[in-house]
Amino acid sequence: MSPGQKPNFLFLMADQLTAFALRMYGNGVCRTPNLDRLAARSTRYANMYCNFPLCAPSRVAMLSGRLPSAVGVYDNASEFSAEVPTFLHHLTLAGYNTILSGKMHFVGPEQHHGFQERLTTDIYPSDFGWTPDWREEIPIAPTGMNMRSVIEAGECRRSMQIDYDDEVVFRGVQKLYDLGRLHRDRPFFLAVSMTHPHNPYVSTRDFLELYRTEEIDMPRVGPIPFDQQDAHSQRLWYMFRQDEYDLDDAHVRTARHAYYAMVSYVDAQVGRLLDALSAMDLDESTVVVFTADHGDMLGERGLWYKWVHFEPAVRIPLLISVPGRRLAAVRHELVSLVDIFPTVLDLAGVHVPDDALPALDGRSLADGLGVQQNDTTGVVYGEMNGEGAHAPCLMVRKAWWKLIVADSDAPQLFDLQNDPHEQRNLAGKSEVREVERQLVALAGQKWDATGLHQAILQSQARRRLIQQTRLTGDFPAWDFQPFTDASRQYVRAGAQSSPSVVKGKLRYPPVEPVAPQRPRAPSTSRAIK
């Protein structure tokens, strides 16, 4: 990359990928050769968290650099307001071409949020149909989610998610080819966001056969008896109707087997995208980021999916590979998705005046890239205000301590250094009273829990009314509809579609077009003598 040149960005995102499924985070089973080769030239963050263990709010945190509740997003059916700046708006102002292929789960009529171009539709609804209702004593999953994803896990020939991600990656690869051939004059930010390995836990035979059944590891913490579970986990038990299903070890192993196969599918797609980047000679000028929106419990404690602040649901991978820095490094400070906003702008060399930027909850990680760091410094914050909660469920982690609090639920305090699987709740113990006091104070400084509770209830009521209206009347859908202009593809008139450009370079020297000359008409004038 030449001096002064702005880097490109290839931003790769998986859905519901827990860090604990990856070899680079200590898993000895899952096979991810392409992610491993990316990690070999990246800075890996060992303590990376999502700020909300649900798809849409987590992505809002990443794009806005702020906790979801700070911008009025509370669950998977909260509108992401068009007036909230994302780092993509700032990249656009700096001359970047911003492109999205795949899932970002935008809710509301604004379906770009700073992406100038979208290559695919989204996979989940953009309306208010998944709005929770905290008035219910026993929560109901608006999505209809239950334990069938576990009971019916295993092999499939095709799935909706495979169809979707195949298209997402295909279009991402093709866009890399186009960017390398025709648009090298502008830096780009290309996000390729898959829906794997989100449940249902099914995969095709070729990926399942990468693993033997007997090598699939089981959860480190088995099911916890109902009367010993925390209140939030008990509500999720009813929400997913776990009492209606007879789940045994074979189901658990099969579901985890399929999940690992889905992770290997993600890995294969990452390989295709990295190969396309290299084929177009873009790998030396492109920052590559790999992360996820949240994790998956995968049967730990008898829990599945996300919706909780336990480590498997909130710990996610983060790899950042920067051109010119080929040595791997591992950093252990506490970081989260809100840090992506300032980090991307910092790496892009984009300075935003303080008066043009709302107070961010994240910080730039750019200065630490390539530098080993072993201390668990910093603080991360998390929210869980969706279905299954009855009040804002808030998380603070500082150093090795994690606090989870919610009105009407007993607090939970864990020492992750000595109890990494969160089996001993130390809240209320005299020996950690000062630690608990400090974390409670941090939560009080970050949130007005009572005011947030009221704001969420009011938002839910408004959205239920609007969704009922939309279902009753005849309104246009908010879902993004991609449009392909075939007149600009392949061999067409005009220099922009010239087939002479390959691998980002001209095969032959350009020839300036010459305007055709009109034949001269014979002169009819007579010479004057």
PDB file of C-alpha atoms in Angstrom, residues 84-274:
ATOM      1  CA  VAL A  84     -28.311   7.821  14.015  1.00  0.00           C
ATOM      2  CA  PRO A  85     -24.914   8.192  12.322  1.00  0.00           C
ATOM      3  CA  THR A  86     -22.962   5.016  11.610  1.00  0.00           C
ATOM      4  CA  PHE A  87     -19.283   4.790  10.811  1.00  0.00           C
ATOM      5  CA  LEU A  88     -20.369   4.134   7.217  1.00  0.00           C
ATOM      6  CA  HIS A  89     -21.751   7.664   6.910  1.00  0.00           C
ATOM      7  CA  HIS A  90     -18.338   9.008   7.907  1.00  0.00           C
ATOM      8  CA  LEU A  91     -16.535   6.681   5.490  1.00  0.00           C
ATOM      9  CA  THR A  92     -18.810   7.870   2.684  1.00  0.00           C
ATOM     10  CA  LEU A  93     -17.989  11.504   3.427  1.00  0.00           C
ATOM     11  CA  ALA A  94     -14.298  10.544   3.278  1.00  0.00           C
ATOM     12  CA  GLY A  95     -14.692   9.152  -0.249  1.00  0.00           C
ATOM     13  CA  TYR A  96     -15.242   5.469   0.500  1.00  0.00           C
ATOM     14  CA  ASN A  97     -17.495   3.189  -1.515  1.00  0.00           C
ATOM     15  CA  THR A  98     -19.594   1.373   1.138  1.00  0.00           C
ATOM     16  CA  ILE A  99     -21.222  -1.932   0.212  1.00  0.00           C
ATOM     17  CA  LEU A 100     -23.172  -4.614   2.071  1.00  0.00           C
ATOM     18  CA  SER A 101     -23.746  -8.189   0.990  1.00  0.00           C
ATOM     19  CA  GLY A 102     -25.887 -10.162   3.410  1.00  0.00           C
ATOM     20  CA  LYS A 103     -27.550  -9.824   6.759  1.00  0.00           C
ATOM     21  CA  MET A 104     -27.590  -6.697   8.903  1.00  0.00           C
ATOM     22  CA  HIS A 105     -31.124  -7.059  10.320  1.00  0.00           C
ATOM     23  CA  PHE A 106     -32.163  -3.428   9.921  1.00  0.00           C
ATOM     24  CA  VAL A 107     -35.622  -2.803  11.381  1.00  0.00           C
ATOM     25  CA  GLY A 108     -37.663   0.073   9.957  1.00  0.00           C
ATOM     26  CA  PRO A 109     -38.050   1.785   6.584  1.00  0.00           C
ATOM     27  CA  GLU A 110     -34.387   2.916   6.456  1.00  0.00           C
ATOM     28  CA  GLN A 111     -32.550  -0.072   5.017  1.00  0.00           C
ATOM     29  CA  HIS A 112     -29.096   1.338   4.244  1.00  0.00           C
ATOM     30  CA  HIS A 113     -27.722   3.240   7.275  1.00  0.00           C
ATOM     31  CA  GLY A 114     -24.694   4.497   5.394  1.00  0.00           C
ATOM     32  CA  PHE A 115     -24.233   1.585   2.976  1.00  0.00           C
ATOM     33  CA  GLN A 116     -24.463   3.129  -0.474  1.00  0.00           C
ATOM     34  CA  GLU A 117     -25.045  -0.241  -2.118  1.00  0.00           C
ATOM     35  CA  ARG A 118     -26.728  -3.426  -0.954  1.00  0.00           C
ATOM     36  CA  LEU A 119     -26.154  -6.567  -3.002  1.00  0.00           C
ATOM     37  CA  THR A 120     -28.783  -8.835  -1.416  1.00  0.00           C
ATOM     38  CA  THR A 121     -31.963  -8.604   0.558  1.00  0.00           C
ATOM     39  CA  ASP A 122     -31.966  -9.373   4.277  1.00  0.00           C
ATOM     40  CA  ILE A 123     -33.048 -12.709   5.703  1.00  0.00           C
ATOM     41  CA  TYR A 124     -35.159 -11.522   8.656  1.00  0.00           C
ATOM     42  CA  PRO A 125     -38.203  -9.222   8.757  1.00  0.00           C
ATOM     43  CA  SER A 126     -37.759  -5.464   8.941  1.00  0.00           C
ATOM     44  CA  ASP A 127     -41.120  -4.735  10.584  1.00  0.00           C
ATOM     45  CA  PHE A 128     -42.293  -4.806  14.231  1.00  0.00           C
ATOM     46  CA  GLY A 129     -43.647  -8.356  14.176  1.00  0.00           C
ATOM     47  CA  TRP A 130     -41.050  -9.667  16.635  1.00  0.00           C
ATOM     48  CA  THR A 131     -41.824  -7.094  19.339  1.00  0.00           C
ATOM     49  CA  PRO A 132     -41.713  -8.646  22.841  1.00  0.00           C
ATOM     50  CA  ASP A 133     -44.487  -8.074  25.347  1.00  0.00           C
ATOM     51  CA  TRP A 134     -43.221  -7.663  28.896  1.00  0.00           C
ATOM     52  CA  ARG A 135     -46.801  -7.693  30.196  1.00  0.00           C
ATOM     53  CA  GLU A 136     -46.840 -11.498  29.820  1.00  0.00           C
ATOM     54  CA  GLU A 137     -46.105 -13.383  33.018  1.00  0.00           C
ATOM     55  CA  ILE A 138     -44.636 -16.264  31.032  1.00  0.00           C
ATOM     56  CA  PRO A 139     -42.774 -14.839  28.021  1.00  0.00           C
ATOM     57  CA  ILE A 140     -43.643 -15.971  24.519  1.00  0.00           C
ATOM     58  CA  ALA A 141     -41.047 -15.954  21.744  1.00  0.00           C
ATOM     59  CA  PRO A 142     -42.464 -13.697  18.988  1.00  0.00           C
ATOM     60  CA  THR A 143     -40.326 -15.639  16.502  1.00  0.00           C
ATOM     61  CA  GLY A 144     -41.894 -18.940  17.507  1.00  0.00           C
ATOM     62  CA  MET A 145     -38.463 -20.191  18.618  1.00  0.00           C
ATOM     63  CA  ASN A 146     -38.526 -23.447  20.572  1.00  0.00           C
ATOM     64  CA  MET A 147     -36.404 -26.563  21.001  1.00  0.00           C
ATOM     65  CA  ARG A 148     -37.146 -28.081  17.591  1.00  0.00           C
ATOM     66  CA  SER A 149     -33.834 -26.684  16.307  1.00  0.00           C
ATOM     67  CA  VAL A 150     -32.097 -29.034  18.744  1.00  0.00           C
ATOM     68  CA  ILE A 151     -34.435 -32.029  18.507  1.00  0.00           C
ATOM     69  CA  GLU A 152     -34.417 -32.002  14.684  1.00  0.00           C
ATOM     70  CA  ALA A 153     -30.704 -31.164  14.256  1.00  0.00           C
ATOM     71  CA  GLY A 154     -28.564 -33.047  11.772  1.00  0.00           C
ATOM     72  CA  GLU A 155     -28.182 -33.484   8.034  1.00  0.00           C
ATOM     73  CA  CYS A 156     -30.037 -31.573   5.326  1.00  0.00           C
ATOM     74  CA  ARG A 157     -29.690 -31.402   1.574  1.00  0.00           C
ATOM     75  CA  ARG A 158     -30.352 -27.682   1.440  1.00  0.00           C
ATOM     76  CA  SER A 159     -31.611 -25.078   3.874  1.00  0.00           C
ATOM     77  CA  MET A 160     -32.868 -21.535   3.610  1.00  0.00           C
ATOM     78  CA  GLN A 161     -29.683 -20.367   5.300  1.00  0.00           C
ATOM     79  CA  ILE A 162     -27.442 -22.208   2.847  1.00  0.00           C
ATOM     80  CA  ASP A 163     -29.368 -20.697  -0.066  1.00  0.00           C
ATOM     81  CA  TYR A 164     -28.999 -17.262   1.471  1.00  0.00           C
ATOM     82  CA  ASP A 165     -25.326 -17.452   2.387  1.00  0.00           C
ATOM     83  CA  ASP A 166     -24.353 -19.010  -0.941  1.00  0.00           C
ATOM     84  CA  GLU A 167     -25.824 -15.940  -2.634  1.00  0.00           C
ATOM     85  CA  VAL A 168     -24.307 -13.537  -0.108  1.00  0.00           C
ATOM     86  CA  VAL A 169     -20.795 -14.894  -0.621  1.00  0.00           C
ATOM     87  CA  PHE A 170     -21.165 -15.265  -4.390  1.00  0.00           C
ATOM     88  CA  ARG A 171     -22.139 -11.615  -4.687  1.00  0.00           C
ATOM     89  CA  GLY A 172     -19.376 -10.617  -2.292  1.00  0.00           C
ATOM     90  CA  VAL A 173     -16.782 -12.434  -4.399  1.00  0.00           C
ATOM     91  CA  GLN A 174     -18.124 -10.915  -7.612  1.00  0.00           C
ATOM     92  CA  LYS A 175     -18.043  -7.463  -6.038  1.00  0.00           C
ATOM     93  CA  LEU A 176     -14.379  -7.968  -5.118  1.00  0.00           C
ATOM     94  CA  TYR A 177     -13.689  -8.832  -8.754  1.00  0.00           C
ATOM     95  CA  ASP A 178     -15.504  -5.690  -9.893  1.00  0.00           C
ATOM     96  CA  LEU A 179     -13.754  -3.497  -7.344  1.00  0.00           C
ATOM     97  CA  GLY A 180     -10.390  -4.860  -8.413  1.00  0.00           C
ATOM     98  CA  ARG A 181     -11.054  -4.445 -12.126  1.00  0.00           C
ATOM     99  CA  LEU A 182     -12.977  -1.227 -12.423  1.00  0.00           C
ATOM    100  CA  HIS A 183     -12.957   0.844  -9.241  1.00  0.00           C
ATOM    101  CA  ARG A 184      -9.415   1.019  -7.944  1.00  0.00           C
ATOM    102  CA  ASP A 185      -9.582   4.815  -7.802  1.00  0.00           C
ATOM    103  CA  ARG A 186     -11.767   4.774  -4.662  1.00  0.00           C
ATOM    104  CA  PRO A 187     -11.227   2.919  -1.379  1.00  0.00           C
ATOM    105  CA  PHE A 188     -14.018   0.555  -0.405  1.00  0.00           C
ATOM    106  CA  PHE A 189     -15.642  -0.911   2.675  1.00  0.00           C
ATOM    107  CA  LEU A 190     -17.268  -4.229   1.739  1.00  0.00           C
ATOM    108  CA  ALA A 191     -19.216  -6.053   4.464  1.00  0.00           C
ATOM    109  CA  VAL A 192     -20.056  -9.704   3.803  1.00  0.00           C
ATOM    110  CA  SER A 193     -22.379 -10.894   6.552  1.00  0.00           C
ATOM    111  CA  MET A 194     -23.578 -14.506   6.706  1.00  0.00           C
ATOM    112  CA  THR A 195     -26.418 -16.039   8.698  1.00  0.00           C
ATOM    113  CA  HIS A 196     -24.463 -19.225   9.581  1.00  0.00           C
ATOM    114  CA  PRO A 197     -23.992 -20.790  12.108  1.00  0.00           C
ATOM    115  CA  HIS A 198     -27.320 -19.509  13.482  1.00  0.00           C
ATOM    116  CA  ASN A 199     -29.788 -22.261  14.340  1.00  0.00           C
ATOM    117  CA  PRO A 200     -31.520 -24.413  13.098  1.00  0.00           C
ATOM    118  CA  TYR A 201     -28.574 -26.728  13.567  1.00  0.00           C
ATOM    119  CA  VAL A 202     -28.481 -28.430  10.174  1.00  0.00           C
ATOM    120  CA  SER A 203     -25.767 -28.840   7.574  1.00  0.00           C
ATOM    121  CA  THR A 204     -24.975 -30.781   4.434  1.00  0.00           C
ATOM    122  CA  ARG A 205     -23.228 -34.132   4.469  1.00  0.00           C
ATOM    123  CA  ASP A 206     -19.899 -32.842   3.152  1.00  0.00           C
ATOM    124  CA  PHE A 207     -19.419 -30.547   6.137  1.00  0.00           C
ATOM    125  CA  LEU A 208     -20.849 -33.016   8.650  1.00  0.00           C
ATOM    126  CA  GLU A 209     -18.374 -35.639   7.439  1.00  0.00           C
ATOM    127  CA  LEU A 210     -15.477 -33.419   8.476  1.00  0.00           C
ATOM    128  CA  TYR A 211     -16.204 -34.699  12.015  1.00  0.00           C
ATOM    129  CA  ARG A 212     -16.681 -38.088  13.611  1.00  0.00           C
ATOM    130  CA  THR A 213     -19.582 -38.322  16.006  1.00  0.00           C
ATOM    131  CA  GLU A 214     -17.389 -39.611  18.838  1.00  0.00           C
ATOM    132  CA  GLU A 215     -15.060 -36.582  18.688  1.00  0.00           C
ATOM    133  CA  ILE A 216     -17.836 -34.034  19.275  1.00  0.00           C
ATOM    134  CA  ASP A 217     -17.356 -32.576  22.742  1.00  0.00           C
ATOM    135  CA  MET A 218     -20.250 -32.192  25.143  1.00  0.00           C
ATOM    136  CA  PRO A 219     -21.094 -29.089  27.229  1.00  0.00           C
ATOM    137  CA  ARG A 220     -18.657 -28.444  30.066  1.00  0.00           C
ATOM    138  CA  VAL A 221     -21.545 -27.563  32.391  1.00  0.00           C
ATOM    139  CA  GLY A 222     -24.524 -29.889  32.236  1.00  0.00           C
ATOM    140  CA  PRO A 223     -28.184 -28.975  32.668  1.00  0.00           C
ATOM    141  CA  ILE A 224     -28.912 -27.161  35.910  1.00  0.00           C
ATOM    142  CA  PRO A 225     -32.043 -28.283  37.804  1.00  0.00           C
ATOM    143  CA  PHE A 226     -34.868 -25.831  37.259  1.00  0.00           C
ATOM    144  CA  ASP A 227     -35.154 -24.800  40.897  1.00  0.00           C
ATOM    145  CA  GLN A 228     -31.435 -23.931  40.946  1.00  0.00           C
ATOM    146  CA  GLN A 229     -31.495 -21.781  37.826  1.00  0.00           C
ATOM    147  CA  ASP A 230     -31.448 -17.996  37.901  1.00  0.00           C
ATOM    148  CA  ALA A 231     -34.778 -16.258  37.223  1.00  0.00           C
ATOM    149  CA  HIS A 232     -33.877 -15.211  33.676  1.00  0.00           C
ATOM    150  CA  SER A 233     -32.912 -18.763  32.693  1.00  0.00           C
ATOM    151  CA  GLN A 234     -36.183 -20.047  34.170  1.00  0.00           C
ATOM    152  CA  ARG A 235     -38.152 -17.630  31.994  1.00  0.00           C
ATOM    153  CA  LEU A 236     -36.241 -18.810  28.913  1.00  0.00           C
ATOM    154  CA  TRP A 237     -37.034 -22.405  29.885  1.00  0.00           C
ATOM    155  CA  TYR A 238     -40.732 -21.617  29.583  1.00  0.00           C
ATOM    156  CA  MET A 239     -40.293 -19.366  26.534  1.00  0.00           C
ATOM    157  CA  PHE A 240     -38.637 -22.157  24.543  1.00  0.00           C
ATOM    158  CA  ARG A 241     -41.083 -24.709  25.970  1.00  0.00           C
ATOM    159  CA  GLN A 242     -38.259 -26.948  27.162  1.00  0.00           C
ATOM    160  CA  ASP A 243     -40.687 -28.797  29.410  1.00  0.00           C
ATOM    161  CA  GLU A 244     -42.411 -30.130  26.263  1.00  0.00           C
ATOM    162  CA  TYR A 245     -39.333 -31.858  24.860  1.00  0.00           C
ATOM    163  CA  ASP A 246     -37.427 -34.926  26.000  1.00  0.00           C
ATOM    164  CA  LEU A 247     -33.846 -33.869  25.257  1.00  0.00           C
ATOM    165  CA  ASP A 248     -31.085 -36.453  25.722  1.00  0.00           C
ATOM    166  CA  ASP A 249     -27.304 -36.542  25.192  1.00  0.00           C
ATOM    167  CA  ALA A 250     -27.688 -37.811  21.627  1.00  0.00           C
ATOM    168  CA  HIS A 251     -29.723 -34.725  20.698  1.00  0.00           C
ATOM    169  CA  VAL A 252     -27.138 -32.454  22.284  1.00  0.00           C
ATOM    170  CA  ARG A 253     -24.216 -34.139  20.531  1.00  0.00           C
ATOM    171  CA  THR A 254     -26.008 -34.103  17.168  1.00  0.00           C
ATOM    172  CA  ALA A 255     -26.852 -30.403  17.489  1.00  0.00           C
ATOM    173  CA  ARG A 256     -23.262 -29.516  18.417  1.00  0.00           C
ATOM    174  CA  HIS A 257     -21.986 -31.679  15.544  1.00  0.00           C
ATOM    175  CA  ALA A 258     -24.194 -29.760  13.108  1.00  0.00           C
ATOM    176  CA  TYR A 259     -23.110 -26.438  14.615  1.00  0.00           C
ATOM    177  CA  TYR A 260     -19.437 -27.295  14.064  1.00  0.00           C
ATOM    178  CA  ALA A 261     -20.271 -28.279  10.485  1.00  0.00           C
ATOM    179  CA  MET A 262     -21.956 -24.898  10.004  1.00  0.00           C
ATOM    180  CA  VAL A 263     -18.860 -23.163  11.388  1.00  0.00           C
ATOM    181  CA  SER A 264     -16.766 -25.078   8.862  1.00  0.00           C
ATOM    182  CA  TYR A 265     -19.156 -23.856   6.162  1.00  0.00           C
ATOM    183  CA  VAL A 266     -18.466 -20.283   7.319  1.00  0.00           C
ATOM    184  CA  ASP A 267     -14.758 -21.028   7.203  1.00  0.00           C
ATOM    185  CA  ALA A 268     -15.007 -22.249   3.607  1.00  0.00           C
ATOM    186  CA  GLN A 269     -16.774 -19.039   2.591  1.00  0.00           C
ATOM    187  CA  VAL A 270     -14.111 -16.951   4.320  1.00  0.00           C
ATOM    188  CA  GLY A 271     -11.549 -18.847   2.246  1.00  0.00           C
ATOM    189  CA  ARG A 272     -13.363 -17.972  -0.979  1.00  0.00           C
ATOM    190  CA  LEU A 273     -13.438 -14.293  -0.081  1.00  0.00           C
ATOM    191  CA  LEU A 274      -9.777 -14.175   0.966  1.00  0.00           C
TER     192      LEU A 274
END
